[in-house]
Amino acid sequence: PEGRDAAVSYQKPDLTFTNDTKTWVLIKAGYTGSSISVSFYGTDYGRKITFKTDLLAKTPYPTKEEKDKTLEEGKKEIVEKGAIGRKYQVIRTVTQNGKVIRETKIRSTFKPIPQLVKIGTKKPDKKEEEKKKQAAKEKAKKEKEKKAAAEEKAQQVEQAPQSPPTTDDPQ
């Protein structure tokens, strides 16, 4: 749940807890190729734990632009999507027999992740540009010729003499 996630840190432990009961606690951990699970076993003292999570703030992500000489000038490409930052407050309340025995406020801050955008700086190849322009001109010329031929055919049909239909049926 938001604001209540655990993170793994290789430099130092960042998740600690204290067993405040008089009995042992068994911690069983396991993993698969895609998940990790941790289970806690101990004596039930009738405690109930509730959590209230509040989103305190959102921070927009910055955009980081990098020039790319392989991308055509004027083009932009999103390489990595950004993620907004968030700040949460979680209030953890422990009750026993309907009485609050402990309340803890925990704040978690998740920094925004910048969006990475490549900006094209590659100048267009002059010969390639000329080829594209020439191809566009030829296409336009062919379409114009096609349109003129269709109009001419339509005029011929309009000017054709109208005669009554005939049959070759001798009577």
Tab-separated table of N, CA and C in Angstrom, residues 5 18-19 29 32-35 38 41 44 51-52 58 111 114 116 122 140 148 152 158:
chain	number	residue	atom	x	y	z
A	5	ASP	N	5.416	0.774	2.038
A	5	ASP	CA	6.242	-0.218	1.369
A	5	ASP	C	7.564	-0.375	2.100
A	18	THR	N	11.218	-3.799	16.803
A	18	THR	CA	11.556	-4.297	18.137
A	18	THR	C	10.426	-5.201	18.616
A	19	ASN	N	10.784	-6.382	19.105
A	19	ASN	CA	9.804	-7.290	19.691
A	19	ASN	C	9.532	-6.808	21.114
A	29	ALA	N	11.070	-16.138	5.941
A	29	ALA	CA	11.187	-15.402	4.675
A	29	ALA	C	11.354	-16.390	3.528
A	32	THR	N	10.555	-16.157	-4.677
A	32	THR	CA	10.410	-16.850	-5.955
A	32	THR	C	11.150	-15.996	-6.976
A	33	GLY	N	11.012	-16.333	-8.225
A	33	GLY	CA	11.665	-15.548	-9.264
A	33	GLY	C	11.125	-14.134	-9.387
A	34	SER	N	9.912	-13.890	-8.863
A	34	SER	CA	9.309	-12.566	-9.031
A	34	SER	C	8.782	-11.931	-7.745
A	35	SER	N	8.948	-12.594	-6.595
A	35	SER	CA	8.426	-11.990	-5.366
A	35	SER	C	9.216	-12.428	-4.137
A	38	VAL	N	7.624	-12.328	3.581
A	38	VAL	CA	8.115	-12.435	4.949
A	38	VAL	C	6.895	-12.631	5.842
A	41	TYR	N	5.392	-14.974	13.050
A	41	TYR	CA	4.572	-15.850	13.882
A	41	TYR	C	4.888	-15.578	15.345
A	44	ASP	N	-0.629	-14.575	20.174
A	44	ASP	CA	-1.671	-13.571	19.954
A	44	ASP	C	-2.049	-12.939	21.287
A	51	PHE	N	-4.056	1.244	10.097
A	51	PHE	CA	-3.224	2.232	9.413
A	51	PHE	C	-4.119	3.263	8.746
A	52	LYS	N	-3.713	4.509	8.823
A	52	LYS	CA	-4.392	5.591	8.100
A	52	LYS	C	-3.317	6.281	7.267
A	58	LYS	N	2.500	16.195	-3.689
A	58	LYS	CA	2.975	15.628	-4.956
A	58	LYS	C	3.988	16.600	-5.529
A	111	LYS	N	11.119	10.560	-4.103
A	111	LYS	CA	11.574	11.637	-4.986
A	111	LYS	C	11.043	11.424	-6.400
A	114	PRO	N	13.136	11.907	-13.009
A	114	PRO	CA	13.129	12.782	-14.189
A	114	PRO	C	12.719	12.041	-15.469
A	116	LEU	N	13.419	11.603	-19.310
A	116	LEU	CA	14.564	11.809	-20.194
A	116	LEU	C	14.068	11.918	-21.630
A	122	LYS	N	20.555	16.173	-35.725
A	122	LYS	CA	21.094	15.731	-37.013
A	122	LYS	C	20.530	16.609	-38.131
A	140	ALA	N	2.544	14.634	-57.233
A	140	ALA	CA	1.534	15.667	-57.478
A	140	ALA	C	1.213	15.756	-58.972
A	148	ALA	N	-7.147	15.145	-64.614
A	148	ALA	CA	-7.477	15.714	-65.924
A	148	ALA	C	-8.074	14.642	-66.835
A	152	GLU	N	-11.807	14.661	-68.520
A	152	GLU	CA	-11.986	14.554	-69.973
A	152	GLU	C	-12.964	13.428	-70.303
A	158	GLU	N	-20.780	13.131	-71.390
A	158	GLU	CA	-21.836	14.140	-71.450
A	158	GLU	C	-22.155	14.523	-72.891
